PDB file of C-alpha atoms in Angstrom:
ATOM      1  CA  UNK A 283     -19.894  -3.809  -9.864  1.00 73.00           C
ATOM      2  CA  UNK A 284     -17.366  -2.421 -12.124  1.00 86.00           C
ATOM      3  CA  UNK A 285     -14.413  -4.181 -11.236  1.00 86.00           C
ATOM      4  CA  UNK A 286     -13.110  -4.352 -14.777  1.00 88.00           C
ATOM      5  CA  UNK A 287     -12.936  -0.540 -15.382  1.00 91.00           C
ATOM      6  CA  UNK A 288     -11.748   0.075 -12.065  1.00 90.00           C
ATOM      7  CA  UNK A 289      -8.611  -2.054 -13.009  1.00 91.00           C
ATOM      8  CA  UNK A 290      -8.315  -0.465 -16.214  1.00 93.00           C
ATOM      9  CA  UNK A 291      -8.590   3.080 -14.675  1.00 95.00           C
ATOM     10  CA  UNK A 292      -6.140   2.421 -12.330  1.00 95.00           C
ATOM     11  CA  UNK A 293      -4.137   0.928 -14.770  1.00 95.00           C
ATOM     12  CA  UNK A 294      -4.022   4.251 -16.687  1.00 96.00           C
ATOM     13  CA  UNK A 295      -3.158   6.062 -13.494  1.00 97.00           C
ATOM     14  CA  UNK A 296      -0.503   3.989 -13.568  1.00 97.00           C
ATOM     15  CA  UNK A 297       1.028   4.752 -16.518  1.00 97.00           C
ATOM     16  CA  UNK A 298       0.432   7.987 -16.080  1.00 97.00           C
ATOM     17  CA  UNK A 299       2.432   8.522 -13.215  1.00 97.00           C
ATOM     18  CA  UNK A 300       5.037   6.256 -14.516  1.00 97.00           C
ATOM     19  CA  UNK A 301       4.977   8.173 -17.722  1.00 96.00           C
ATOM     20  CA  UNK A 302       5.463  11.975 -15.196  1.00 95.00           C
ATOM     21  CA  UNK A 303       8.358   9.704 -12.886  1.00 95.00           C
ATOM     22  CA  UNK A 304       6.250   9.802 -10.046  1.00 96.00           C
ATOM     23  CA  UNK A 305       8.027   6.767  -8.908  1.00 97.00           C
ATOM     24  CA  UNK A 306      11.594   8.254  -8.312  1.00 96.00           C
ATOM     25  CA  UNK A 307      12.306  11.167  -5.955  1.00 93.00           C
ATOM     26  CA  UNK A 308      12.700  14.511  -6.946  1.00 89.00           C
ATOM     27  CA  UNK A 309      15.737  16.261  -5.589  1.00 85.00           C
ATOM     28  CA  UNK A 310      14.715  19.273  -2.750  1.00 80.00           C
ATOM     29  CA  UNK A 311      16.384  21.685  -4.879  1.00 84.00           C
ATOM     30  CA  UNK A 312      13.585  21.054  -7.755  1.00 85.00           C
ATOM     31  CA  UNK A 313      10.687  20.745  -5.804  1.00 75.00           C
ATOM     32  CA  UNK A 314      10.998  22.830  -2.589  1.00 77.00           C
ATOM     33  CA  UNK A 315       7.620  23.056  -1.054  1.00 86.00           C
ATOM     34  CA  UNK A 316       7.242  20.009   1.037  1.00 86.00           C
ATOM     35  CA  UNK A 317       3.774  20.171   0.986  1.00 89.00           C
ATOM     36  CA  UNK A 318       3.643  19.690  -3.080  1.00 90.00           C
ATOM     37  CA  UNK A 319       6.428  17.182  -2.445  1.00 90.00           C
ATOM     38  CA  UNK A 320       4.164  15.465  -0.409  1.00 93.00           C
ATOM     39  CA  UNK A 321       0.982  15.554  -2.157  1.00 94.00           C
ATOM     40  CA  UNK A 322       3.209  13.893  -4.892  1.00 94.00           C
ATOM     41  CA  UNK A 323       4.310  11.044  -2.939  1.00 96.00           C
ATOM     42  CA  UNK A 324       0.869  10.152  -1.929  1.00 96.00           C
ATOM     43  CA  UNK A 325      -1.034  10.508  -4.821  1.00 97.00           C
ATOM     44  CA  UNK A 326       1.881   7.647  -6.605  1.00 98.00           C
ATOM     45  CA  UNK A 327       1.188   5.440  -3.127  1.00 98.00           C
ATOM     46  CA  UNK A 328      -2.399   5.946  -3.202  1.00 97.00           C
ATOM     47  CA  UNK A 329      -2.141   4.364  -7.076  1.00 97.00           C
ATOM     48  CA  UNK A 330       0.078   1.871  -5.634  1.00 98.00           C
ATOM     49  CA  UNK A 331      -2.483   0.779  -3.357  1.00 97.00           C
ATOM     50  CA  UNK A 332      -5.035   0.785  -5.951  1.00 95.00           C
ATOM     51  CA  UNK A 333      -3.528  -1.461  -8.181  1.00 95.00           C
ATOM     52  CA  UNK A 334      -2.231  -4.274  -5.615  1.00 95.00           C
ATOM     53  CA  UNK A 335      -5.751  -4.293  -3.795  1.00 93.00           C
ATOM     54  CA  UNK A 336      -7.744  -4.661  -7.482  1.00 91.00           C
ATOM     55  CA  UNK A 337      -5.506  -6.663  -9.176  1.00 90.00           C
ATOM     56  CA  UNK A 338      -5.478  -9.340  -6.411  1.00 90.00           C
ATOM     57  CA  UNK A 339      -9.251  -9.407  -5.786  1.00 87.00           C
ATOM     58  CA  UNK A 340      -9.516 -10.402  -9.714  1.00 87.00           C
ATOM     59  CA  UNK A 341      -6.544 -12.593  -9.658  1.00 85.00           C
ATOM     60  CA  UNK A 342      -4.530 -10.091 -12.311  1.00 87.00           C
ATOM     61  CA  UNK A 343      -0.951  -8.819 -12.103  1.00 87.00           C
ATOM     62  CA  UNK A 344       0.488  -5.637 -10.594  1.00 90.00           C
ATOM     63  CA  UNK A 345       1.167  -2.965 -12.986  1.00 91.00           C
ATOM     64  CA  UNK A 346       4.704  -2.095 -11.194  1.00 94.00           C
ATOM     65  CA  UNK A 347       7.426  -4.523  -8.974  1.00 93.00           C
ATOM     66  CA  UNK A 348       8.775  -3.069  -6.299  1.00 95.00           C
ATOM     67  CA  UNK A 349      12.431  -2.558  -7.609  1.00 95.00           C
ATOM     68  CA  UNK A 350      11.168  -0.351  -9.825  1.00 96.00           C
ATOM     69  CA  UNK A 351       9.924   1.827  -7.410  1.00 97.00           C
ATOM     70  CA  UNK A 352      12.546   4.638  -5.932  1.00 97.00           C
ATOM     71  CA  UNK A 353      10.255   6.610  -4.080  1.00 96.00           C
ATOM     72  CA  UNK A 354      10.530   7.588   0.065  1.00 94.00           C
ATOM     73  CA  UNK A 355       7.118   5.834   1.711  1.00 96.00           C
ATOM     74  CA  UNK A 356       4.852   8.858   3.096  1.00 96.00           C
ATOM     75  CA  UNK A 357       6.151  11.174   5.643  1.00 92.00           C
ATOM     76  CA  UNK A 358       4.835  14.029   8.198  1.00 88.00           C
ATOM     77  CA  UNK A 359       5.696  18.002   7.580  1.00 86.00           C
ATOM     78  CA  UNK A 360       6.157  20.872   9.808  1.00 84.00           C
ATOM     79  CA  UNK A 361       4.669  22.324  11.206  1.00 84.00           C
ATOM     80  CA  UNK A 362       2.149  19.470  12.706  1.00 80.00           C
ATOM     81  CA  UNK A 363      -1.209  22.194  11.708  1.00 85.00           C
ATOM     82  CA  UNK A 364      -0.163  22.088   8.330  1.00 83.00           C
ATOM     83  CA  UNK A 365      -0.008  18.508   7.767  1.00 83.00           C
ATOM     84  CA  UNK A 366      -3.339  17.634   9.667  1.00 82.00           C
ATOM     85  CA  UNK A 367      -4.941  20.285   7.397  1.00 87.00           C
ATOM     86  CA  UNK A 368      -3.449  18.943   4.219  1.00 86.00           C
ATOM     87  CA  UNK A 369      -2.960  15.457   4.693  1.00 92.00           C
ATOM     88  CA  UNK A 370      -4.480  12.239   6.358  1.00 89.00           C
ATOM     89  CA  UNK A 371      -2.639   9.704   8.587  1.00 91.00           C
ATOM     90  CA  UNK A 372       0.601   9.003   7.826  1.00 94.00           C
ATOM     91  CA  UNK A 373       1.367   5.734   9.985  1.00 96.00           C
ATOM     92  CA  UNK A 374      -2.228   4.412   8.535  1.00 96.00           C
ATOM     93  CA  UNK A 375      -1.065   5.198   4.702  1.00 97.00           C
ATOM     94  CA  UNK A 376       2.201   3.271   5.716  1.00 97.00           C
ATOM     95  CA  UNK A 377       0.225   0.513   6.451  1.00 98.00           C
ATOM     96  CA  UNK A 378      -1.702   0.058   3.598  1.00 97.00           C
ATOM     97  CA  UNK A 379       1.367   0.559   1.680  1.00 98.00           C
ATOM     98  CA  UNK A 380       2.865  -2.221   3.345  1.00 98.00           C
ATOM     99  CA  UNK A 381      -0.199  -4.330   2.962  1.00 98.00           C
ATOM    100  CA  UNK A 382      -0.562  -4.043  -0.195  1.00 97.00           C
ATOM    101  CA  UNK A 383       3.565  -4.752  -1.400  1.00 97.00           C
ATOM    102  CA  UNK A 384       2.449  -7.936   0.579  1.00 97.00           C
ATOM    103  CA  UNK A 385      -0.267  -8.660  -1.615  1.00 96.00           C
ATOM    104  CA  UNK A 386       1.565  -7.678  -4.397  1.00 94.00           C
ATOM    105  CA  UNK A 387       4.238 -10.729  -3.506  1.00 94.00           C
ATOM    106  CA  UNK A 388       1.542 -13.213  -3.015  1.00 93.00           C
ATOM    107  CA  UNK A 389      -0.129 -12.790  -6.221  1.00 90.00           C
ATOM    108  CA  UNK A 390       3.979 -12.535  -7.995  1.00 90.00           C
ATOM    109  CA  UNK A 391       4.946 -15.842  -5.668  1.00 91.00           C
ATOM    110  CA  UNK A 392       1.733 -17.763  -5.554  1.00 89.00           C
ATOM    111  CA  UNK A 393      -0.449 -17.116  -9.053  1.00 86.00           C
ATOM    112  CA  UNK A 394       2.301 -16.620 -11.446  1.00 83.00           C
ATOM    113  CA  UNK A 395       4.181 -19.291 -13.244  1.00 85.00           C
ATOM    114  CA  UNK A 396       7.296 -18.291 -12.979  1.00 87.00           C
ATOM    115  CA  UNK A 397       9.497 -20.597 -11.747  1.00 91.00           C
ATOM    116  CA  UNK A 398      10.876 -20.294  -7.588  1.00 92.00           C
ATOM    117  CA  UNK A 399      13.635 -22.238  -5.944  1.00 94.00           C
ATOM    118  CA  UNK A 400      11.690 -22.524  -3.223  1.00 94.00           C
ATOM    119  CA  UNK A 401       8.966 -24.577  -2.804  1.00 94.00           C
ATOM    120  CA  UNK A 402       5.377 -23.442  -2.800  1.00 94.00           C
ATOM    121  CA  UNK A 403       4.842 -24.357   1.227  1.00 96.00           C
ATOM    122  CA  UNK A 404       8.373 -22.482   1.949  1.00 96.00           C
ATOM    123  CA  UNK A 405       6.920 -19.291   0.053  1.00 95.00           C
ATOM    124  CA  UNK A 406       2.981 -19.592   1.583  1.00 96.00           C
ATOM    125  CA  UNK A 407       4.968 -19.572   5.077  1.00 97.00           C
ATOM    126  CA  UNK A 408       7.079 -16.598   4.095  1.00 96.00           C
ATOM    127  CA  UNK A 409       4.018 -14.955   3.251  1.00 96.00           C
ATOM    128  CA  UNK A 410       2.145 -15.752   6.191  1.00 96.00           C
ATOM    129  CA  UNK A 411       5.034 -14.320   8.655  1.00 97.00           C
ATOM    130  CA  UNK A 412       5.102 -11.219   6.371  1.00 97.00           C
ATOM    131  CA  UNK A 413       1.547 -10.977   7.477  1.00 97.00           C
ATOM    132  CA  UNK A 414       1.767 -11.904  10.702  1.00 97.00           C
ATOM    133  CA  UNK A 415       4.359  -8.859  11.391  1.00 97.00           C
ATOM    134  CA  UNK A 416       2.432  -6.522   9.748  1.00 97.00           C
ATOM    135  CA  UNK A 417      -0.648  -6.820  12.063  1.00 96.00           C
ATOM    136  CA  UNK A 418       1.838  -7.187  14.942  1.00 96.00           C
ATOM    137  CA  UNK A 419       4.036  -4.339  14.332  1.00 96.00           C
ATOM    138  CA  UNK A 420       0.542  -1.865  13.834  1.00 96.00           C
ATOM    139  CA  UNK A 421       1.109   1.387  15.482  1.00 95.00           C
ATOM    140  CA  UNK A 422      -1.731   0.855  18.919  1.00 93.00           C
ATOM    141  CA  UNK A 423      -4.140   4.016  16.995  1.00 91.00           C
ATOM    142  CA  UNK A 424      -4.515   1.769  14.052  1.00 94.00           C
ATOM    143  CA  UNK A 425      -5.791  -1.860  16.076  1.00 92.00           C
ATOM    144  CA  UNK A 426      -9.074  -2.820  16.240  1.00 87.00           C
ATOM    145  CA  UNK A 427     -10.278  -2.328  19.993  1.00 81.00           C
ATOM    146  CA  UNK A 428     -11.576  -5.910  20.695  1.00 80.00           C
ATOM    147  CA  UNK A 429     -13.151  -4.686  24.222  1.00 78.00           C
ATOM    148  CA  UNK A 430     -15.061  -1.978  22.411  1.00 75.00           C
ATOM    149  CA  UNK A 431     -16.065  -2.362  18.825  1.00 72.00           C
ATOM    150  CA  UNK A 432     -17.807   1.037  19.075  1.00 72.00           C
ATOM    151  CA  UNK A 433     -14.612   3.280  19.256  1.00 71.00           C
ATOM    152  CA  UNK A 434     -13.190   1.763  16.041  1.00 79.00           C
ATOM    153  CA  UNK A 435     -13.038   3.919  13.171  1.00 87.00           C
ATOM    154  CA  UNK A 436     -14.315   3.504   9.877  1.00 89.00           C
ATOM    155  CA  UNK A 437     -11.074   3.296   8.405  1.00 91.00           C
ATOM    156  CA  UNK A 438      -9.428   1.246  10.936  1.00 92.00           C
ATOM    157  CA  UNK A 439     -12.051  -1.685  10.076  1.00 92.00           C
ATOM    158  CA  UNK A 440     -11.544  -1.672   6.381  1.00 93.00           C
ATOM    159  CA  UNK A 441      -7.548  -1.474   6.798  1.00 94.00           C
ATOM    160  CA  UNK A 442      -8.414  -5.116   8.833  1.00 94.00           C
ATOM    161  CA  UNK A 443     -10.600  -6.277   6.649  1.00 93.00           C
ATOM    162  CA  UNK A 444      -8.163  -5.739   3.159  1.00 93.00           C
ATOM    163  CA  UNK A 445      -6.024  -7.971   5.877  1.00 95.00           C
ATOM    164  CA  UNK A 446      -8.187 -10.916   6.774  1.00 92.00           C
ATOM    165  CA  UNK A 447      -8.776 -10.834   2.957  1.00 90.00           C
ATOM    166  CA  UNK A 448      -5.553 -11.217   1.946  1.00 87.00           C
ATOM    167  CA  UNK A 449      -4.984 -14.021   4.950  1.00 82.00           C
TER     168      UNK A 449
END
């Protein structure tokens, strides 16, 4: 039942990757080992997620738009050992990811005052579409298994939940 300093700690990691650029690419020829490279990546999209997911459960604005961000989305290194030891599921990061730039529109397009030239219906159905691809367009490992609740995973259920939240 902190909510407050979550927001405000994630707010600081904000800034504080903002602050070291962790939201541009580094060329390959500065940072060589993928596996650092990586570990950078998620550790900004992990923040990312953060912020969109706590900021819209307590009605409060992102800390970063999208066009400021000039980062590649998470990716997979070889060999395939390597990144199962170092790293979670990529395709499952992606999605939150892409969850939460959703939510991060529907707070911007449906909370803020700023002024649209669309209508509010036009931009609730936009949003709603946006949604509806993203649950359609899940890779099959990351559904929920209607015909047998017991084989979903942990993680699976709360990425579906943080959807039927935001829907």
């Amino acid at each position: 039942n902190r909510r407050h300093s979550a927001y405000v700690l994630i707010g600081s990691a904000m800034r504080l990757g903002l602050t070291i650029g962790l939201n541009h690419n580094i060329p390959e020829s500065q940072f060589i080992d993928p596996v650092e490279r990586q570990h950078r990546v998620r550790i900004f999209w992990t923040i990312y997620i953060c912020d969109r997911m706590w900021g819209s459960k307590m009605g409060l604005p992102s800390q970063i738009s999208d066009e400021d961000i000039h980062l590649d989305m998470p990716s997979s290194i070889s060999p395939p050992e390597l990144h199962r030891e170092q790293f979670s599921d990529t395709e499952y990061l992606k999605a939150n990811i892409n969850l939460a730039r959703i939510v991060g529109e529907t707070i911007a397009k449906l909370y803020s005052r700023r002024k649209y030239n669309e209508t509010f219906l036009q931009r609730v159905q936009k949003l709603l579409k946006a949604l509806k691809n993203w649950v359609e367009t899940l890779p099959e490992h990351l559904r929920l298994n209607e015909d047998d609740s017991e084989v979903n995973k942990k993680h699976i259920i709360s990425l579906h939940l943080s959807f039927n939240q935001v829907r």
